[in-house]
Tab-separated table of C-alpha atoms in Angstrom:
chain	number	residue	atom	x	y	z
H	1	MET	CA	0.000	0.000	0.000
H	2	THR	CA	1.429	3.341	-1.059
H	3	ARG	CA	1.405	6.085	1.519
H	4	THR	CA	0.302	9.580	0.593
H	5	ARG	CA	2.703	12.507	0.873
H	6	ALA	CA	0.771	13.754	3.881
H	7	GLU	CA	1.199	10.374	5.591
H	8	GLN	CA	4.921	10.374	4.775
H	9	ARG	CA	5.304	13.908	6.164
H	10	GLU	CA	3.473	12.963	9.349
H	11	GLU	CA	5.605	9.847	9.767
H	12	THR	CA	8.773	11.930	9.329
H	13	ARG	CA	7.550	14.409	11.926
H	14	ARG	CA	6.718	11.608	14.393
H	15	THR	CA	10.145	10.062	13.832
H	16	LEU	CA	11.916	13.383	14.437
H	17	VAL	CA	9.954	13.964	17.649
H	18	ALA	CA	10.633	10.417	18.870
H	19	VAL	CA	14.358	10.625	18.132
H	20	GLY	CA	14.586	14.120	19.589
H	21	ARG	CA	12.800	12.979	22.703
H	22	ARG	CA	15.100	10.011	23.214
H	23	LEU	CA	18.239	12.093	22.709
H	24	PHE	CA	17.098	15.109	24.746
H	25	ALA	CA	15.968	12.869	27.604
H	26	GLY	CA	19.177	10.880	27.562
H	27	ARG	CA	21.764	13.649	27.417
H	28	GLY	CA	19.962	16.956	27.653
H	29	TYR	CA	19.174	19.566	25.036
H	30	ALA	CA	22.581	21.253	25.002
H	31	ALA	CA	24.483	18.000	24.347
H	32	VAL	CA	22.455	17.054	21.256
H	33	GLY	CA	23.172	18.469	17.807
H	34	LEU	CA	20.960	18.698	14.742
H	35	ALA	CA	23.337	16.510	12.728
H	36	GLU	CA	22.915	13.716	15.272
H	37	ILE	CA	19.124	14.081	15.283
H	38	VAL	CA	18.765	13.843	11.502
H	39	ARG	CA	21.294	10.982	11.298
H	40	GLU	CA	19.430	8.981	13.971
H	41	ALA	CA	16.078	9.786	12.341
H	42	GLY	CA	17.352	8.783	8.893
H	43	VAL	CA	16.294	12.066	7.293
H	44	THR	CA	17.985	15.135	5.844
H	45	LYS	CA	18.352	18.504	7.524
H	46	GLY	CA	15.960	19.796	4.889
H	47	ALA	CA	13.319	17.355	6.112
H	48	LEU	CA	13.838	18.554	9.677
H	49	TYR	CA	13.555	22.195	8.612
H	50	HIS	CA	10.383	21.371	6.677
H	51	HIS	CA	8.739	20.522	10.015
H	52	PHE	CA	10.645	22.648	12.532
H	53	ASP	CA	12.470	25.996	12.464
H	54	GLY	CA	15.381	24.372	14.268
H	55	LYS	CA	16.389	22.398	17.319
H	56	ALA	CA	14.454	24.603	19.755
H	57	ALA	CA	11.234	24.140	17.770
H	58	LEU	CA	11.752	20.373	17.766
H	59	PHE	CA	12.350	20.504	21.515
H	60	ARG	CA	9.118	22.470	21.950
H	61	ALA	CA	7.214	19.707	20.125
H	62	VAL	CA	8.879	17.102	22.361
H	63	LEU	CA	7.950	19.108	25.467
H	64	GLU	CA	4.337	19.407	24.295
H	65	GLU	CA	4.173	15.640	23.820
H	66	VAL	CA	5.599	14.999	27.297
H	67	GLN	CA	3.200	17.491	28.879
H	68	GLN	CA	0.244	15.894	27.097
H	69	GLU	CA	1.240	12.443	28.339
H	70	VAL	CA	1.674	13.661	31.924
H	71	GLY	CA	-1.640	15.528	31.681
H	72	ALA	CA	-3.431	12.428	30.410
H	73	ARG	CA	-2.036	10.362	33.276
H	74	VAL	CA	-3.060	12.993	35.830
H	75	ALA	CA	-6.559	13.248	34.355
H	76	ALA	CA	-6.998	9.467	34.266
H	77	GLU	CA	-5.996	9.032	37.903
H	78	ALA	CA	-8.079	11.999	39.041
H	79	ASP	CA	-11.122	10.895	37.043
H	80	ALA	CA	-10.956	7.454	38.660
H	81	GLU	CA	-12.021	9.087	41.941
H	82	PRO	CA	-15.723	9.922	42.413
H	83	ASP	CA	-15.220	12.714	44.978
H	84	PRO	CA	-13.810	16.116	43.839
H	85	TRP	CA	-11.488	16.309	46.875
H	86	ASP	CA	-10.102	12.850	46.163
H	87	GLN	CA	-9.751	13.835	42.511
H	88	LEU	CA	-7.519	16.775	43.490
H	89	LYS	CA	-5.355	14.622	45.726
H	90	ALA	CA	-5.089	11.803	43.183
H	91	GLY	CA	-4.270	14.224	40.359
H	92	CYS	CA	-1.551	15.993	42.354
H	93	ALA	CA	0.005	12.680	43.398
H	94	ALA	CA	-0.166	11.421	39.804
H	95	PHE	CA	1.661	14.544	38.621
H	96	VAL	CA	4.481	14.042	41.116
H	97	ARG	CA	4.823	10.349	40.250
H	98	ALA	CA	4.806	11.024	36.491
H	99	ALA	CA	7.159	13.995	36.680
H	100	ALA	CA	9.544	12.070	38.945
H	101	HIS	CA	10.568	9.942	35.960
H	102	PRO	CA	14.081	11.119	34.942
H	103	ASP	CA	13.181	11.597	31.252
H	104	VAL	CA	10.189	13.743	32.146
H	105	GLN	CA	12.200	15.767	34.689
H	106	ARG	CA	14.924	16.483	32.153
H	107	ILE	CA	12.591	17.586	29.368
H	108	MET	CA	9.732	19.200	31.280
H	109	LEU	CA	11.374	20.807	34.290
H	110	ILE	CA	15.106	21.184	33.665
H	111	ASP	CA	15.562	21.883	29.950
H	112	GLY	CA	12.071	23.274	29.287
H	113	PRO	CA	12.522	26.630	31.059
H	114	ALA	CA	16.174	26.886	29.982
H	115	VAL	CA	15.537	26.243	26.282
H	116	LEU	CA	12.260	28.088	25.776
H	117	GLY	CA	12.655	30.799	28.384
H	118	TRP	CA	10.649	31.151	31.551
H	119	ASN	CA	7.667	32.995	30.008
H	120	GLU	CA	7.069	30.545	27.157
H	121	TRP	CA	7.633	27.530	29.420
H	122	ARG	CA	5.241	28.992	32.010
H	123	ALA	CA	2.574	29.602	29.353
H	124	MET	CA	2.881	25.976	28.199
H	125	ASP	CA	2.720	24.715	31.794
H	126	GLU	CA	-0.347	26.873	32.383
H	127	ALA	CA	-2.085	25.423	29.323
H	128	ALA	CA	-1.042	21.848	30.107
H	129	SER	CA	-1.656	21.445	33.824
H	130	ALA	CA	-2.003	24.593	35.902
H	131	ARG	CA	-5.341	25.379	34.265
H	132	HIS	CA	-6.760	22.026	35.429
H	133	LEU	CA	-5.419	22.580	38.941
H	134	ALA	CA	-7.055	26.019	39.022
H	135	GLU	CA	-10.370	24.558	37.842
H	136	ALA	CA	-10.265	21.888	40.565
H	137	LEU	CA	-9.429	24.441	43.275
H	138	THR	CA	-12.182	26.775	42.052
H	139	ALA	CA	-14.761	23.981	42.234
H	140	LEU	CA	-13.580	22.963	45.727
H	141	ALA	CA	-13.793	26.560	46.940
H	142	ALA	CA	-17.289	26.921	45.467
H	143	SER	CA	-18.417	23.747	47.236
H	144	GLY	CA	-16.973	24.889	50.569
H	145	THR	CA	-14.409	22.076	50.680
H	146	ILE	CA	-11.589	24.620	50.897
H	147	THR	CA	-11.673	28.239	52.032
H	148	ALA	CA	-12.850	30.620	49.339
H	149	ARG	CA	-9.789	32.663	48.391
H	150	PRO	CA	-8.151	33.870	45.195
H	151	VAL	CA	-7.324	30.714	43.269
H	152	ALA	CA	-4.521	32.109	41.066
H	153	PRO	CA	-1.896	32.427	43.828
H	154	LEU	CA	-2.906	29.121	45.397
H	155	THR	CA	-2.587	27.388	42.023
H	156	ARG	CA	0.893	28.780	41.514
H	157	LEU	CA	1.977	27.910	45.038
H	158	LEU	CA	0.846	24.299	44.692
H	159	SER	CA	2.211	23.956	41.159
H	160	GLY	CA	5.543	25.440	42.216
H	161	ALA	CA	5.734	23.191	45.259
H	162	MET	CA	5.109	20.084	43.166
H	163	ASN	CA	7.622	21.128	40.491
H	164	GLU	CA	10.244	21.872	43.151
H	165	ALA	CA	9.633	18.536	44.867
H	166	VAL	CA	10.125	16.693	41.589
H	167	LEU	CA	13.346	18.597	40.887
H	168	TRP	CA	14.554	17.672	44.378
H	169	LEU	CA	13.759	14.023	43.663
H	170	ALA	CA	16.005	14.300	40.577
H	171	GLN	CA	19.031	15.171	42.732
H	172	SER	CA	21.584	12.464	43.292
H	173	GLU	CA	21.189	12.629	47.071
H	174	ALA	CA	17.500	11.693	46.878
H	175	GLY	CA	16.975	8.204	48.283
H	176	PRO	CA	14.671	5.329	47.353
H	177	GLY	CA	12.007	6.257	49.918
H	178	ASP	CA	11.952	9.942	49.045
H	179	LEU	CA	9.143	9.649	46.493
H	180	ASP	CA	6.865	8.087	49.121
H	181	ASP	CA	7.902	10.752	51.644
H	182	THR	CA	7.198	13.470	49.075
H	183	LEU	CA	3.751	12.062	48.331
H	184	ALA	CA	2.966	11.905	52.064
H	185	ALA	CA	4.120	15.505	52.532
H	186	LEU	CA	2.009	16.601	49.539
H	187	SER	CA	-1.033	14.860	51.005
H	188	GLY	CA	-0.488	16.665	54.310
H	189	LEU	CA	-0.078	19.989	52.535
H	190	LEU	CA	-3.337	19.497	50.636
H	191	GLU	CA	-5.176	18.357	53.782
H	192	GLY	CA	-4.184	21.666	55.359
H	193	LEU	CA	-6.366	23.425	52.785
H	194	ARG	CA	-9.465	21.379	53.548
H	195	ILE	CA	-12.181	22.813	55.773
H	196	ARG	CA	-13.060	20.385	58.526
H	197	THR	CA	-16.776	20.174	59.293
């Protein structure tokens, strides 16, 4: 069966993103060159430039893919809970577990802000996950589960705390039980927001 040009272009793009992701995750953005990417992908530089303006644009596509996968995992774990409070807790824990994976840490939290710049990275993070966190907090405040307060700063505080915890877990001194300790601390932090009736 002969593939159409559109199918060939899409396959080339998928291959470039997959190869870029593997290389960026393995060694970091700065250590990977375009020549290596196109060689590993089995395409020409012209093919890469047909899809991406350069290495940073390819990295952005890789980051978007990683964020979408983390977001899907968070949504699936949150949606498995019937209660909105349990959904928030499950979603936050799912984010920490997913982002604790070294490949995700490298792409999403270490190289992402460095390569794209803080403002662009923050806008992508907002679109990928912070928006869902804000929606959950807004619904919990409206239901009286947490104190009604401005949601924007609370969203950023929680998001920043989770990102920082995951970066800490990436450090070489982090031990095997630190993920469980981090999840327990996160649970306690969230419970501090809940109004007891």
